[in-house]
Amino acid sequence: MAKATKKTAKAAPKAPEGKKPKSMSKPRAAGADDLTVISGIGPKIHGQLNEMGIFHYDQIADWKKPECDFVNGGLRFKGRIEREEWIKQAKALARKAAPKKTAAKKAAAPKKAAAPKKAAAKKPAAAKKSVSTKAKSTVVKTAKTSTAQTAMASAATSAAATTEASTSVPKATANGSSSQSSKLKVSDEVAIELNNMNKWYGDFHVLRDINLTVYKGERIVICGPSGSGKSTLIRCINRLEEHQKGQIVVDGIELTNDLKKIDEIRREVGMCFQHFNLFPHLTVLENCTLAPIWVRKETKEKAETTAMKFLEKVKIPEQANKYPGQLSGGQQQRVAIARSLCMEPRIMLFDEPTSALDPEMIKEVLDVMVDLAETGMTMLVVTHEMGFARKVANRVIFMDEGQVIEQNAPDEFFDNPQSDRTKLFLSQILH
Amino acid sequence: MGLDNSITKPYVRTEMVPQKAPPPGTVGPRKWLWDNVFASMLNFTTVGNAITSILMIVLTFGVIFLAWWVAAVLLKFGWQDAIFTGTDGSYCRPEDNKGKVPIGQNIGACWPFITHRFGQFMNGFYPEPERWRIYLTYIIGAPLIAGLLIPSIPRKGLNSILLFVAYPIIATILLSGGNMEIAGSTYIFWAVVFAAILITLFAVEKLTDSKGLFAAGGKVVIAVAIAMFAILFLLDFDFGLEFVETSRWGGLMLTLVIGLVGIVVSLPLGIILALGRRSQMPVVRLASTIFIEVWRGVPLITVLFMSSVMLPLFFAEGVSFDKLIRALIVVALFSSAYMAEVVRGGLQAIPKGQYEGAQALGLSFWQTTNLITMPQALKLVIPGIVNTFIGLFKDTTLVSIIGLYDFLGIQEAALQDTAWLAPTNQMTGFLFMAAVYFMFCFSMSRYSLYTERRLHTGHER
Amino acid sequence: MTTISDEPSGKVSLWYDPRVRSMVSQVILIGLIAWGFYALVTNTIHNLERLKIASGFDFLGTNAGFTLIQSLIEYDQTATYGRAFMVGLLNTFYVAIIGIVLATILGFLVGVARLSKNWVISRVATVYVEVLRNIPLLLQIIIWYKILLLLAPGKREFGNILGIGNFNITGLWTPKFIAQDGFWVTGIAIVIAIALAWMVARWASKRQQATGQQFPSFWAGLAIVIGLPLLVFFATGSPGIVEHPEFVSEGSMLRRGFKPGVGFVFIPEFLALLFALVLYTATFIAEIVRAGILAVDHGQTEAAGALGLRRGKILRLVVIPQAMRVIIPPLTSQYLNLTKNSSLAMAIGYPDVMGAGGIVLNQSGQAVEIIIMIMVVYLTFSLVTSVFMNWYNAKMSLVER
């Protein structure tokens, strides 16, 4: 409870005036947010939750039964709804509310200034900051809300960006609501910037004049034929490879030979490899707690709690004490993802995460990545899984011969490729 | 529909960027020089790195200095101050050297000592007019060995039989002279043995109703018997070669004899021991394991000592053994234990599926071994075999301790020659021997690396 | 005729029954081995009787009558053969343990040097490894011995080295530390210091688990182990004297030279054997270390780096634990090889178990017993090493499905 109130309290000063009080003064009509999908919740309880600043299922998704049972004078939930079920219901409600949504979008600026602002303020987006700068536990789902309260949340919103976040929400709101329900708002803040980046292997010009700007919260899928330099590109971002010309700026820090800067960048950028690269001599739990203990200097207890949390997120908490050699490929890759997440990075890089997996295991890993995307993590994914791209990506980039050939929104990209090379590539890949 | 943020626009490239040259200093010799030489020495970003850099500077220069000093000493001794011509030791003595160098100046290596006695270093005390037999043995052996070592030459099976069965007999005859006067009783003894085996086989078949046993077993026995008698006959035959007793064998030729005999005997014996160690029969497995572990656990010098001191005690009175034969026996047994471990490693590397496939086809144990397992295992362990041979080659030096004049020991004899006494003889000899051993062992290890690389690419997909 | 076709529940002909075959083969093998042993033993007994050589180990109590050039325990001509053998055994331990320690240090350094990015260092290390690996050990021992003999100043000369030691043909003379009354306190201090260092390490590790702060427990431990005994030593009045070797420089020529028994001496045979063994074995250890580090997949280093770990931590937490698994088994084989190779000492006269045993064998003629004793010694080394290796492999193997 304290958490919830803290959220609202902190949210208050940041939000533009007038929005917070409104939400606090009267309980909102049931149905205006997604708490109604929780079975057993009536209007009174709904209002009480709203008063506590709780508007979305995920704010209470982690509550265990005792917490549910004890709430300010006896709120009781009859049961918890499963996430999948909730998403289904949310989507259904969204479809029902669709006409209102498009209308809201068309009204662009004026609307944005008004209602969505309050929505933004209420959003745990700002509140999330108060919990932890890198928390991903509260997820704001773009909902089916008819009042165009498409949430914007970036898990990596830094302190300075809060105001930007609130101001940029309106813009994003309009755009975001038109995209698929699982895609989140993207902020205007730059996460990664590549300026005229060039890389040579000896005399071979492997990356040519790469200009790329990745915004916070964006999910970018990079595809291309083999040898096009896509893996090299993302490996340059956390300095696993060195670039010879041009600039790479990650989270405001420029990537040079300076070891200190490289360390800082590597703390904010997590990476998952094609061959998992788990440490075979450590248990799964130890794999996940290694870096927090030795780099962030956390206590063992805290590191383990964080690790278990992320292992639950990737749905294999029961394997915590096993060794990587005892797990299947899909499980190992999920552990690898959890391991990177334990450092609470702001940006996640994926280098063909499912290429080394058997087909039946690809789905479980992709599901985890979709979940991750829905928390608003900035993701750069090199993959051939086009279904994933369609579902989750904000942008698809096609590379060939070391340069960016085409980039576009996924639907446009797959349905309407412009360049010949893109058309050739897509024709060779079932998408 | 557009992209999810208002800033990024859809993009399509119209013109491809051509390949360009890398900026100077980022790749190429300058960068290589920086990365590989100076980077570790000039990194002063943190205190820890600074200390490491200073350490690296000291180490690098220290190592360069050390290498230069060693090279300088060797060059001075072996080239600058060395004497290259002369007909006896006086050319190399500082006080008396026939005017080669001013009196009192340092004299380096005495190369005439080596060149004039080269024949002895190579062939020991083998009589000069008979040395052609040694060269003939080399000439016959080289293509046989090359045939096995070079992967592309076919008919390895035939090659192996020639190398492991025929060649030793030929070499023995050539080197020692043949005409071994094998007593008639030996022929009779073996005839009796073979006959006894045949009769036993016959009886067993009749008694236990095993069809085909006599036929199959009989074939094997007859084949072995024929081979055995042929060998005995050849060894007995007088080819007209002069007899050279083994105490006159020496030098590099003796080293090669010991090494090759070691390998030729230890390979089949090692295979048998390896199979025995992996056998399901407990007695066989125990016996093989004990044999292997005992022979691997003691140093070679101990068993050589044992051979020269104890072996005569093991045999009935009157059976006298040549010192060389004694040494050969223990060297062969010793290296067969190591070879067994090498072959066992190869057998373990073969996936279980191979055995199961063979069983499913109905092949017997020996058929599986000969046709499926051994060819694969042997190919895998060629690097291991070559490494064992390199070790064996180096270990042959130990026979000089028990009084055989191999390449190392022949120098002792050479040093006794009064005509060639000079202060630097010993060191010259050492330098020469070290160079020769290095040449042999280094080439063999390069070959082993080459095979290993080939096999890796062959087995990996 | 066999009735195979009539009786489906197979009465198999005896010869083709695998169990029968295996039984028969084993019985034959046992028979052959037994016959072989029997023949061997009877021949040996017969020959020994014929040559009038006694059997049994009683001779070990007989007076030896010869001196040995190095012995770590009290030994002179009046000692027994048994004691001489003991001296040899101790000498083997002596050279083996010092050799193993030095060879490991040198081997690890060279192995890491071969992987260094510094081209000069890695190339020179490679040359060292390739050259010394391919020259027979016996040759190296003899070369070192001859060089030492050649370069050593004569017996009557002083031969100063770096102010600490003196080297001449009788050996390398160094001061010897002799503990006196009261040294036992320092001895206890050493034990306490080690225990203290271990406790500090445990405390530091617990503290890290609780608070996340790291503590340089290695350096602290080292400081304790060195500093505490030193402090105690000086505090108790320095109970120990340093005995310098005494050099008699006056008097008749025959008398000049280092006084035997005063100070500590490494004889040239020992030095030559040690140098050759260390340099030779270090090449193999270097290769093992290099292979071990290369065996750790580069992806591990990359993943650890991507998590934000620095080079030192990556090495310590990720690379070295995995490399050690690959390094330790062949490393223990090399230790065993070094111990076995020390038997070459008899070529230069160093009285290790082989050399001293050889002298006893020559003097007493009891070849069989001495050889058996020597073999038992080496087999014990081998057995202990194998047991250790098997235990280590079982303990450290990566847990897999």
PDB file of C-alpha atoms in Angstrom, chain A residues 235 238 240-241 259-260 263 266-267 269-271 273 275-282 287 290-291 293-301 323-329 331 339-340 343, chain C residues 117 205-215 296-311 313-314 316-322 325 396-401:
ATOM      1  CA  ARG A 235      28.327  -5.906 -31.249  1.00  0.00           C
ATOM      2  CA  ASN A 238      28.684  -2.520 -26.472  1.00  0.00           C
ATOM      3  CA  LEU A 240      32.592  -6.195 -28.359  1.00  0.00           C
ATOM      4  CA  GLU A 241      33.882  -4.925 -31.684  1.00  0.00           C
ATOM      5  CA  LEU A 259      37.660   1.983 -20.444  1.00  0.00           C
ATOM      6  CA  LYS A 260      35.574   3.857 -17.913  1.00  0.00           C
ATOM      7  CA  ASP A 263      32.206   0.071 -18.429  1.00  0.00           C
ATOM      8  CA  ARG A 266      28.096  -1.995 -20.618  1.00  0.00           C
ATOM      9  CA  ARG A 267      26.180  -1.501 -17.421  1.00  0.00           C
ATOM     10  CA  VAL A 269      23.300  -2.266 -22.221  1.00  0.00           C
ATOM     11  CA  GLY A 270      22.458  -5.931 -21.884  1.00  0.00           C
ATOM     12  CA  MET A 271      23.170  -8.505 -24.539  1.00  0.00           C
ATOM     13  CA  PHE A 273      23.956 -14.176 -27.659  1.00  0.00           C
ATOM     14  CA  HIS A 275      24.875 -19.464 -28.249  1.00  0.00           C
ATOM     15  CA  PHE A 276      23.656 -18.325 -24.829  1.00  0.00           C
ATOM     16  CA  ASN A 277      27.183 -18.205 -23.329  1.00  0.00           C
ATOM     17  CA  LEU A 278      25.999 -19.201 -19.898  1.00  0.00           C
ATOM     18  CA  PHE A 279      28.760 -19.955 -17.393  1.00  0.00           C
ATOM     19  CA  PRO A 280      28.701 -23.727 -17.126  1.00  0.00           C
ATOM     20  CA  HIS A 281      30.479 -23.949 -13.805  1.00  0.00           C
ATOM     21  CA  LEU A 282      27.873 -21.844 -11.992  1.00  0.00           C
ATOM     22  CA  ASN A 287      24.919 -16.959 -13.277  1.00  0.00           C
ATOM     23  CA  LEU A 290      27.426 -12.809 -10.599  1.00  0.00           C
ATOM     24  CA  ALA A 291      27.377  -9.407 -12.231  1.00  0.00           C
ATOM     25  CA  ILE A 293      27.412  -8.771  -6.862  1.00  0.00           C
ATOM     26  CA  TRP A 294      30.727  -8.033  -8.503  1.00  0.00           C
ATOM     27  CA  VAL A 295      29.892  -5.005 -10.621  1.00  0.00           C
ATOM     28  CA  ARG A 296      27.082  -3.259  -8.805  1.00  0.00           C
ATOM     29  CA  LYS A 297      28.409  -4.475  -5.475  1.00  0.00           C
ATOM     30  CA  GLU A 298      25.000  -5.554  -4.254  1.00  0.00           C
ATOM     31  CA  THR A 299      24.474  -7.772  -1.282  1.00  0.00           C
ATOM     32  CA  LYS A 300      23.981 -11.424  -1.992  1.00  0.00           C
ATOM     33  CA  GLU A 301      20.455 -11.375  -0.662  1.00  0.00           C
ATOM     34  CA  TYR A 323      23.454 -26.062 -13.855  1.00  0.00           C
ATOM     35  CA  PRO A 324      23.194 -24.818 -17.444  1.00  0.00           C
ATOM     36  CA  GLY A 325      24.223 -28.213 -18.764  1.00  0.00           C
ATOM     37  CA  GLN A 326      21.050 -29.683 -17.343  1.00  0.00           C
ATOM     38  CA  LEU A 327      18.716 -27.346 -19.182  1.00  0.00           C
ATOM     39  CA  SER A 328      17.301 -27.432 -22.660  1.00  0.00           C
ATOM     40  CA  GLY A 329      18.300 -24.859 -25.248  1.00  0.00           C
ATOM     41  CA  GLN A 331      15.576 -22.761 -21.067  1.00  0.00           C
ATOM     42  CA  ARG A 339      20.895 -12.860 -16.511  1.00  0.00           C
ATOM     43  CA  SER A 340      21.153  -9.741 -18.631  1.00  0.00           C
ATOM     44  CA  MET A 343      21.779  -5.850 -14.321  1.00  0.00           C
TER      45      MET A 343
ATOM     46  CA  LYS C 117      49.203  -9.718 -27.142  1.00  0.00           C
ATOM     47  CA  SER C 205      33.490 -13.149   1.824  1.00  0.00           C
ATOM     48  CA  LYS C 206      30.631 -13.034   4.319  1.00  0.00           C
ATOM     49  CA  ARG C 207      30.826  -9.278   4.418  1.00  0.00           C
ATOM     50  CA  GLN C 208      30.580  -9.135   0.673  1.00  0.00           C
ATOM     51  CA  GLN C 209      27.526 -11.330   0.681  1.00  0.00           C
ATOM     52  CA  ALA C 210      25.897  -9.121   3.257  1.00  0.00           C
ATOM     53  CA  THR C 211      26.841  -5.660   2.121  1.00  0.00           C
ATOM     54  CA  GLY C 212      28.253  -6.039  -1.341  1.00  0.00           C
ATOM     55  CA  GLN C 213      31.532  -4.380  -0.489  1.00  0.00           C
ATOM     56  CA  GLN C 214      34.661  -6.096  -1.630  1.00  0.00           C
ATOM     57  CA  PHE C 215      37.795  -6.554   0.414  1.00  0.00           C
ATOM     58  CA  VAL C 296      37.431 -21.618 -22.535  1.00  0.00           C
ATOM     59  CA  ASP C 297      35.112 -20.434 -25.248  1.00  0.00           C
ATOM     60  CA  HIS C 298      35.617 -16.817 -26.261  1.00  0.00           C
ATOM     61  CA  GLY C 299      31.892 -16.355 -25.910  1.00  0.00           C
ATOM     62  CA  GLN C 300      32.266 -16.693 -22.148  1.00  0.00           C
ATOM     63  CA  THR C 301      34.616 -13.725 -22.039  1.00  0.00           C
ATOM     64  CA  GLU C 302      32.272 -11.758 -24.286  1.00  0.00           C
ATOM     65  CA  ALA C 303      29.223 -12.531 -22.196  1.00  0.00           C
ATOM     66  CA  ALA C 304      31.019 -11.612 -18.999  1.00  0.00           C
ATOM     67  CA  GLY C 305      32.204  -8.402 -20.609  1.00  0.00           C
ATOM     68  CA  ALA C 306      28.709  -7.630 -21.823  1.00  0.00           C
ATOM     69  CA  LEU C 307      27.521  -7.925 -18.231  1.00  0.00           C
ATOM     70  CA  GLY C 308      29.950  -5.205 -17.230  1.00  0.00           C
ATOM     71  CA  LEU C 309      32.701  -7.262 -15.617  1.00  0.00           C
ATOM     72  CA  ARG C 310      36.212  -5.997 -16.011  1.00  0.00           C
ATOM     73  CA  ARG C 311      39.148  -7.968 -17.298  1.00  0.00           C
ATOM     74  CA  LYS C 313      37.140 -10.112 -12.643  1.00  0.00           C
ATOM     75  CA  ILE C 314      36.386 -11.944 -15.873  1.00  0.00           C
ATOM     76  CA  ARG C 316      39.062 -14.677 -11.891  1.00  0.00           C
ATOM     77  CA  LEU C 317      35.384 -15.563 -11.915  1.00  0.00           C
ATOM     78  CA  VAL C 318      34.738 -16.984 -15.361  1.00  0.00           C
ATOM     79  CA  VAL C 319      37.863 -17.978 -17.300  1.00  0.00           C
ATOM     80  CA  ILE C 320      40.188 -19.433 -14.698  1.00  0.00           C
ATOM     81  CA  PRO C 321      37.645 -21.706 -12.948  1.00  0.00           C
ATOM     82  CA  GLN C 322      36.804 -23.244 -16.295  1.00  0.00           C
ATOM     83  CA  ARG C 325      39.243 -27.982 -14.969  1.00  0.00           C
ATOM     84  CA  MET C 396      35.053 -30.853 -10.739  1.00  0.00           C
ATOM     85  CA  SER C 397      33.214 -32.300 -13.684  1.00  0.00           C
ATOM     86  CA  LEU C 398      30.565 -29.974 -15.040  1.00  0.00           C
ATOM     87  CA  VAL C 399      27.111 -31.121 -14.131  1.00  0.00           C
ATOM     88  CA  GLU C 400      25.267 -32.114 -17.254  1.00  0.00           C
ATOM     89  CA  ARG C 401      22.072 -33.894 -18.096  1.00  0.00           C
TER      90      ARG C 401
END
